[in-house]
C-alpha positions as CSV (number, residue, x, y, z in Angstrom):
1,M,-4.9,-6.8,26.6
2,D,-3.8,-9.6,28.8
3,S,-4.1,-13.4,28.6
4,V,-5.2,-16.2,30.9
5,A,-4.4,-19.9,29.9
6,G,-3.6,-18.8,26.4
7,V,-6.8,-16.8,25.9
8,D,-7.1,-13.1,25.2
9,V,-8.3,-10.9,28.1
10,V,-10.8,-8.0,27.5
11,R,-12.7,-6.0,30.0
12,P,-16.5,-6.0,29.8
13,A,-18.5,-2.8,29.9
14,S,-19.2,-3.0,33.6
15,E,-15.5,-3.1,34.5
16,K,-14.3,0.2,36.2
17,A,-11.1,1.8,35.6
18,G,-8.4,0.4,38.0
19,T,-10.2,-2.8,38.7
20,T,-7.5,-5.7,38.9
21,D,-10.1,-8.4,38.2
22,V,-10.4,-9.1,34.5
23,V,-12.7,-11.1,32.4
24,V,-11.6,-13.3,29.4
25,Q,-13.5,-13.7,26.3
26,A,-13.0,-17.2,25.0
27,T,-13.4,-19.4,22.0
28,F,-13.1,-23.2,21.5
29,D,-10.8,-23.4,18.5
30,D,-7.6,-24.1,20.4
31,A,-9.3,-26.5,22.8
32,R,-10.9,-28.6,20.1
33,L,-7.6,-29.1,18.4
34,D,-6.2,-30.6,21.6
35,F,-8.9,-33.2,21.7
36,E,-8.9,-34.0,18.0
37,T,-5.3,-35.3,18.4
38,E,-6.4,-37.8,21.0
39,S,-7.6,-41.2,20.1
40,V,-10.6,-42.4,22.3
41,Y,-12.0,-45.8,21.9
42,E,-15.3,-47.0,23.4
43,S,-14.6,-50.7,23.8
44,P,-11.5,-52.2,25.7
45,L,-9.0,-54.4,23.8
46,Q,-8.6,-58.1,24.6
47,P,-6.3,-59.0,27.5
48,M,-2.6,-59.3,26.5
49,Q,1.0,-59.1,27.8
50,F,2.7,-55.7,28.2
51,S,6.4,-55.3,28.1
52,S,6.8,-51.7,27.2
53,L,6.1,-48.6,29.4
54,Q,5.3,-46.6,26.2
55,E,2.7,-49.3,25.1
56,L,0.9,-49.1,28.4
57,E,0.9,-45.2,28.3
58,Q,-0.5,-45.0,24.8
59,L,-3.1,-47.6,25.6
60,A,-4.2,-45.7,28.6
61,L,-4.6,-42.6,26.6
62,D,-6.6,-44.4,24.1
63,Q,-9.2,-46.1,26.4
64,N,-8.9,-45.0,30.0
65,P,-12.6,-44.4,31.1
66,T,-11.9,-41.4,33.1
67,L,-10.3,-39.7,30.1
68,V,-13.2,-40.7,27.8
69,R,-15.8,-39.3,30.5
70,L,-13.9,-35.9,30.6
71,Y,-13.7,-35.8,26.8
72,R,-17.5,-36.3,26.6
73,E,-18.2,-33.8,29.3
74,Y,-16.0,-31.3,27.4
75,L,-18.1,-32.0,24.3
76,A,-21.2,-31.5,26.3
77,A,-20.1,-28.2,27.8
78,S,-18.8,-27.0,24.5
79,S,-22.1,-27.7,22.8
80,R,-23.9,-25.7,25.7
81,S,-21.7,-22.7,24.9
82,Q,-23.2,-22.7,21.3
83,Y,-26.8,-22.2,22.3
84,V,-26.9,-20.3,25.6
85,D,-26.6,-16.9,23.9
86,K,-29.4,-17.6,21.5
87,L,-32.9,-16.0,21.7
88,P,-35.7,-18.1,23.0
89,D,-37.9,-19.8,20.5
90,P,-40.8,-17.6,19.3
91,N,-44.3,-18.4,20.3
92,V,-47.3,-18.9,18.0
93,G,-50.7,-19.1,19.5
94,A,-54.4,-19.0,18.4
95,N,-57.6,-18.1,20.3
96,V,-61.0,-19.4,18.8
97,F,-63.9,-17.5,20.2
98,I,-66.9,-19.6,21.3
99,E,-69.1,-16.8,20.6
100,P,-67.8,-14.7,17.8
101,I,-67.1,-11.0,18.6
102,E,-69.5,-8.9,16.6
103,T,-68.0,-5.7,15.2
104,A,-69.2,-3.2,12.5
105,A,-66.8,-4.7,10.1
106,G,-67.9,-8.2,10.6
107,S,-67.8,-11.2,13.1
108,Q,-64.4,-12.0,14.5
109,R,-64.2,-15.8,15.3
110,A,-60.5,-16.1,16.3
111,N,-57.2,-14.4,16.6
112,I,-53.6,-15.5,15.7
113,S,-50.6,-14.2,17.6
114,V,-46.9,-14.4,17.2
115,S,-44.4,-13.3,20.0
116,Q,-40.8,-13.2,20.5
117,M,-39.1,-12.7,24.0
118,I,-35.9,-10.8,23.8
119,P,-33.7,-11.0,27.0
120,W,-31.1,-8.4,27.7
121,L,-28.5,-9.1,25.1
122,G,-25.5,-8.4,27.3
123,K,-26.7,-11.1,29.7
124,L,-26.8,-13.6,26.8
125,S,-23.3,-12.7,25.9
126,A,-22.1,-13.1,29.5
127,E,-24.0,-16.5,29.7
128,E,-22.0,-17.6,26.6
129,Q,-18.6,-16.4,28.0
130,R,-19.4,-18.3,31.4
131,A,-20.2,-21.5,29.4
132,C,-17.1,-21.1,27.3
133,F,-14.8,-20.9,30.3
134,E,-16.6,-23.8,32.1
135,A,-15.9,-25.9,29.0
136,L,-12.3,-24.8,28.7
137,A,-11.8,-25.7,32.4
138,I,-13.0,-29.3,31.6
139,S,-10.5,-29.4,28.7
140,A,-7.8,-28.5,31.4
141,D,-9.2,-31.2,33.6
142,Y,-8.7,-33.6,30.8
143,R,-5.1,-32.6,30.5
144,A,-4.4,-32.8,34.2
145,E,-6.1,-36.2,34.4
146,R,-3.9,-37.3,31.4
147,L,-0.8,-36.3,33.4
148,R,-2.1,-38.1,36.5
149,I,-2.7,-41.3,34.6
150,L,0.7,-41.3,33.0
151,A,2.3,-40.7,36.3
152,G,0.2,-43.5,37.9
153,I,1.3,-46.0,35.1
154,R,4.9,-44.9,35.5
155,T,4.8,-45.2,39.2
156,G,3.2,-48.8,39.0
157,W,5.9,-49.8,36.4
158,Y,8.7,-48.7,38.6
159,R,7.1,-50.4,41.7
160,L,6.7,-53.6,39.7
161,Y,10.5,-53.3,38.9
162,V,11.3,-53.0,42.5
163,I,9.1,-55.9,43.4
164,D,10.7,-58.1,40.8
165,K,14.1,-57.1,41.9
166,Q,13.0,-58.1,45.5
167,I,11.9,-61.5,44.3
168,E,15.0,-61.9,42.3
169,T,17.3,-60.9,45.1
170,T,15.4,-63.1,47.7
171,N,15.7,-66.1,45.3
172,A,19.4,-65.5,45.0
173,N,19.7,-65.4,48.8
174,Q,17.8,-68.6,49.0
175,L,20.5,-70.3,47.0
176,L,23.1,-68.7,49.2
177,L,21.3,-69.8,52.4
178,E,21.0,-73.4,51.0
179,S,24.8,-73.4,50.4
180,L,25.3,-72.3,54.0
181,I,22.9,-75.0,55.3
182,D,25.0,-77.6,53.2
183,V,28.2,-76.5,54.8
184,A,26.5,-76.7,58.2
185,N,25.4,-80.3,57.5
186,A,28.8,-81.2,56.4
187,K,30.2,-79.8,59.7
188,V,27.6,-81.6,61.7
189,A,28.5,-84.9,60.0
190,T,32.2,-84.2,61.0
191,G,31.1,-83.4,64.6
192,T,32.4,-79.8,64.4
193,A,29.0,-78.1,64.5
194,S,25.7,-78.8,66.2
195,Q,22.4,-79.6,64.6
196,G,21.1,-76.2,65.8
197,D,23.1,-74.5,62.9
198,V,21.1,-76.5,60.5
199,L,17.8,-75.8,62.2
200,L,18.6,-72.0,62.3
201,G,19.4,-72.1,58.6
202,T,16.2,-73.9,57.9
203,L,14.2,-71.5,59.8
204,E,15.7,-68.6,57.9
205,L,14.8,-70.3,54.8
206,S,11.2,-70.5,55.8
207,R,11.3,-66.8,56.4
208,L,12.4,-66.2,52.9
209,E,9.5,-68.3,51.6
210,E,7.1,-66.1,53.7
211,R,8.8,-63.0,52.3
212,L,8.5,-64.2,48.7
213,L,4.8,-64.8,49.2
214,T,4.3,-61.2,50.3
215,Y,6.2,-59.9,47.3
216,R,4.1,-61.9,45.0
217,R,0.8,-60.7,46.6
218,Q,2.1,-57.1,46.2
219,R,2.9,-57.6,42.6
220,V,-0.6,-58.9,41.9
221,A,-2.0,-55.7,43.5
222,V,0.3,-53.3,41.7
223,E,-0.3,-55.0,38.5
224,A,-4.1,-54.8,38.9
225,E,-3.9,-51.1,39.6
226,V,-1.8,-50.5,36.5
227,N,-4.3,-52.5,34.4
228,R,-7.2,-50.5,35.9
229,L,-5.5,-47.4,34.5
230,V,-5.1,-49.0,31.1
231,A,-8.7,-50.3,31.2
232,Q,-7.5,-53.9,31.0
233,S,-8.4,-57.1,32.8
234,A,-6.8,-57.1,36.3
235,G,-5.1,-60.3,35.5
236,T,-3.3,-59.1,32.4
237,Q,0.5,-59.8,32.8
238,I,3.0,-56.9,32.8
239,I,6.6,-57.6,32.2
240,V,9.1,-55.1,33.3
241,P,12.8,-55.0,32.2
242,E,15.6,-56.4,34.3
243,T,17.2,-53.0,34.6
244,I,15.9,-49.4,34.3
245,S,17.9,-46.2,33.6
246,V,17.3,-43.6,36.2
247,Q,18.9,-40.1,36.0
248,P,19.2,-38.2,39.2
249,P,17.3,-35.0,39.2
250,Q,19.3,-31.9,38.0
251,W,16.6,-29.4,38.6
252,D,15.9,-27.0,41.4
253,A,12.5,-26.3,43.0
254,T,12.2,-22.7,41.7
255,E,12.8,-23.9,38.1
256,I,10.2,-26.7,38.4
257,Y,7.7,-24.3,39.9
258,Q,8.1,-21.7,37.1
259,I,7.5,-24.4,34.5
260,A,4.4,-25.5,36.4
261,L,3.0,-22.0,36.4
262,Q,3.1,-22.1,32.7
263,S,2.3,-25.8,31.9
264,Q,0.3,-27.3,34.9
265,P,-3.3,-27.9,33.7
266,D,-4.6,-27.8,37.3
267,F,-3.5,-24.2,37.4
268,Q,-5.2,-23.4,34.1
269,A,-8.4,-25.2,35.2
270,A,-8.5,-23.1,38.3
271,Q,-7.8,-19.9,36.3
272,L,-10.4,-20.7,33.8
273,R,-13.1,-21.4,36.6
274,T,-12.2,-18.2,38.1
275,Q,-13.0,-16.3,34.9
276,A,-16.2,-18.3,34.6
277,T,-17.2,-17.2,38.1
278,R,-16.4,-13.6,37.1
279,W,-18.7,-13.8,34.2
280,G,-21.2,-15.3,36.7
281,I,-21.2,-12.0,38.5
282,E,-21.9,-10.2,35.2
283,V,-24.8,-12.5,34.5
284,A,-26.3,-11.9,38.0
285,R,-25.8,-8.1,37.6
286,L,-27.5,-8.1,34.1
287,S,-30.3,-10.1,35.5
288,R,-31.8,-6.9,36.8
289,R,-32.2,-5.6,33.3
290,P,-35.7,-6.1,31.8
291,S,-36.6,-8.4,29.1
292,V,-38.8,-7.3,26.2
293,T,-41.4,-9.3,24.4
294,L,-42.6,-8.2,20.9
295,S,-45.9,-9.6,19.5
296,A,-48.1,-9.3,16.5
297,N,-51.8,-10.3,16.4
298,Y,-54.0,-11.0,13.6
299,F,-57.8,-11.1,13.7
300,P,-59.7,-12.9,10.9
301,T,-63.0,-11.2,10.2
302,D,-66.1,-12.5,8.3
303,D,-67.6,-10.5,5.5
304,N,-71.1,-10.7,6.9
305,R,-72.2,-7.0,7.2
306,P,-73.8,-4.6,4.7
307,I,-71.4,-2.4,2.8
308,S,-70.9,0.6,4.9
309,P,-69.2,4.0,4.0
310,F,-67.8,4.1,7.5
311,V,-65.9,0.9,8.0
312,N,-64.2,-1.6,5.7
313,V,-66.5,-4.7,6.0
314,G,-64.6,-7.9,6.1
315,E,-61.2,-6.4,6.6
316,N,-58.9,-8.4,8.8
317,P,-57.3,-6.2,11.5
318,W,-53.9,-6.8,13.0
319,S,-52.0,-5.2,15.9
320,L,-48.4,-5.0,17.3
321,G,-47.6,-5.2,21.0
322,V,-44.6,-4.6,23.3
323,H,-44.3,-6.1,26.7
324,M,-41.5,-5.5,29.2
325,S,-40.7,-7.3,32.4
326,I,-40.2,-5.1,35.6
327,P,-37.5,-6.4,37.9
328,I,-39.0,-5.1,41.2
329,G,-37.5,-7.8,43.6
330,N,-34.4,-5.8,44.5
331,E,-33.6,-8.2,47.4
332,K,-33.7,-11.1,45.2
333,Y,-31.3,-9.7,42.6
334,S,-29.0,-8.5,45.2
335,A,-28.9,-11.9,46.7
336,M,-28.2,-13.3,43.2
337,Q,-25.3,-11.0,42.8
338,D,-23.9,-11.8,46.3
339,E,-24.0,-15.4,45.5
340,A,-22.1,-15.0,42.3
341,T,-19.5,-12.7,44.1
342,W,-18.8,-15.1,46.9
343,K,-18.4,-17.9,44.4
344,H,-15.8,-15.8,42.6
345,F,-13.9,-15.0,45.8
346,A,-14.0,-18.8,46.7
347,S,-12.6,-19.5,43.2
348,H,-9.8,-17.2,43.9
349,D,-9.1,-18.8,47.2
350,S,-9.0,-22.3,45.5
351,L,-6.4,-21.0,43.0
352,Q,-4.2,-19.6,45.7
353,A,-4.5,-22.9,47.7
354,L,-3.4,-24.6,44.5
355,Y,-0.3,-22.5,44.1
356,D,0.7,-23.2,47.7
357,K,0.0,-26.9,47.4
358,Y,2.2,-27.3,44.3
359,D,5.0,-25.1,45.7
360,A,5.2,-27.4,48.8
361,L,4.7,-30.6,46.7
362,I,7.6,-29.8,44.3
363,V,9.9,-29.2,47.1
364,D,8.9,-32.4,48.9
365,L,9.2,-34.5,45.7
366,L,12.6,-33.1,44.8
367,T,13.8,-33.6,48.4
368,E,12.7,-37.3,48.2
369,A,14.3,-37.9,44.8
370,R,17.6,-36.5,46.0
371,R,17.5,-38.6,49.2
372,A,16.8,-41.7,47.1
373,E,19.7,-40.8,44.8
374,E,22.1,-40.4,47.8
375,T,20.8,-43.6,49.4
376,A,21.4,-45.6,46.2
377,T,24.9,-44.2,45.7
378,L,25.8,-44.9,49.3
379,Y,24.6,-48.5,49.0
380,Q,26.4,-49.0,45.7
381,Q,29.7,-47.5,46.5
382,T,30.2,-48.2,50.2
383,I,27.7,-50.3,52.2
384,L,27.0,-53.2,49.8
385,P,30.7,-53.9,49.0
386,Q,31.5,-53.9,52.7
387,A,28.6,-56.3,53.5
388,R,29.6,-58.7,50.9
389,Q,33.2,-58.7,52.1
390,T,32.0,-59.3,55.6
391,L,29.8,-62.1,54.6
392,E,32.6,-63.8,52.5
393,A,35.1,-63.4,55.3
394,D,32.7,-64.8,58.0
395,Q,31.7,-67.8,55.5
396,E,35.4,-68.7,55.3
397,S,35.9,-68.3,59.0
398,Y,32.8,-70.6,59.8
399,S,34.3,-73.2,57.4
400,N,37.5,-73.0,59.5
401,G,35.4,-73.1,62.7
402,T,36.5,-69.7,64.0
403,V,33.0,-68.1,64.0
404,E,29.6,-69.2,64.9
405,F,26.9,-70.0,62.3
406,D,24.4,-67.5,63.8
407,R,27.0,-64.7,63.0
408,V,27.1,-65.9,59.3
409,V,23.3,-65.9,59.2
410,Q,23.3,-62.4,60.6
411,D,25.7,-61.3,57.9
412,Y,23.4,-62.9,55.3
413,R,20.4,-61.0,56.8
414,N,22.2,-57.7,56.7
415,L,23.2,-58.1,53.0
416,L,19.7,-59.2,51.9
417,T,18.3,-56.0,53.7
418,L,20.8,-53.8,52.0
419,E,20.3,-55.2,48.6
420,L,16.6,-54.8,49.0
421,G,17.2,-51.2,50.2
422,Y,19.3,-50.4,47.1
423,H,16.6,-51.6,44.7
424,Q,14.0,-49.8,46.8
425,S,15.9,-46.5,46.5
426,I,16.4,-46.7,42.8
427,G,12.6,-47.4,42.4
428,D,11.8,-44.5,44.7
429,M,14.0,-42.1,42.7
430,A,12.3,-43.1,39.4
431,V,8.8,-42.8,41.1
432,M,9.7,-39.2,42.4
433,I,10.9,-38.1,39.1
434,A,7.7,-39.3,37.4
435,Q,5.7,-37.3,40.0
436,I,8.0,-34.3,39.6
437,R,7.2,-34.2,35.9
438,R,3.5,-34.6,36.6
439,A,3.6,-31.6,39.0
440,A,5.6,-29.6,36.3
441,G,2.8,-30.3,33.8
442,Q,5.2,-31.6,31.2
443,D,8.1,-34.1,30.7
444,I,10.8,-31.8,31.5
445,P,14.3,-33.0,30.2
446,N,16.8,-34.3,32.7
447,S,20.5,-34.1,31.7
448,G,21.9,-36.1,34.8
449,A,24.0,-39.2,34.3
450,A,22.1,-42.5,35.0
451,I,23.2,-44.4,38.0
452,P,25.2,-47.4,36.9
453,P,23.8,-51.0,37.8
454,M,24.7,-52.5,41.1
455,P,28.0,-54.4,41.1
456,S,27.5,-58.2,40.8
457,E,27.8,-60.3,43.9
């Protein structure tokens, strides 16, 4: 006995010894428990402000429409599995003779029949197993979508943090630039600088205003996307904290991939669908088997004959019948089995492609997370302190008249770009870690020390 996605594996009667492809028999007890712990609401809440990532995540799990749809699709598929193995309804019929059939026992004016068609029972069982695995695959789709939504909310949350930091940094640099313009005006008044310095500073201030407009538009777009995942009005305000704690990844790609093999619902859904298609082959194979119909017929007979020693006058005869289908279309049934087999092979190929995709994805995400970590550390420990020192030195030199104003402006531009790059790298690392956890299929713990906040200016 083996297992796939937590379900016991048994070989059907048609499996041959040495065959590596196995079929799982499934029940819904475990899958139902997964859904019963989820809270699904049909109507969205009223717009509100959000200031907690956990609050956003919980609300999305409660009312995201995609999760609601998948939950209902699972219920529908689960209900189907409960009837596909049942016998068809019996048939009851009656024939009324326009002209009664005259017999020695009396006139027969009608007959009443009852029949029950009995398909090949093994095929019904295979249909049930296929339906079970299709429903269980939808339950895995639900869990995979749940992970994607949580990762999407976290990604949006961290992007909002980066945008807010970009706005905050740009506003701070506006104040710095305004102080430089004041110094330039003072030097113009004393005749030690030209009006061009003031114009250059004013132009740079206008560029900052344009940059702020871009950031605010980006924030509206990201906020709307997060609200879509939460099933809230696009204009609902989301407030992110001024600082976030980000721990650099302490995992390696092999470790994460092994966790994903056990926990990733996308793998489980593909495995379950592969089992469903294997049972589809069994259904196609058993379609060749004949179905049997049992019938009983009753003939009401009038007592309108003289008493006879040879027949029972007025006795109501009845009969039993057996009918069997004859599967004579060999080409048709071969095509049905070929169709099911190719679907099964295609399902296997999809599963392998999924393994390869996640293997490459995990390596890429981990590489990007480490790049962002190294970039943030480099900004924090080396580049930003040097850029600030350069700007401060050139500001003092400009006040003394030893450097030109455009050099100070260039220093200011460099500092602004580097500060924005630092916040972007912190946000990128947080986003990559959120995506790594989605790829792993669970919130794997991270024991790394959080990067400390950027030193104040």
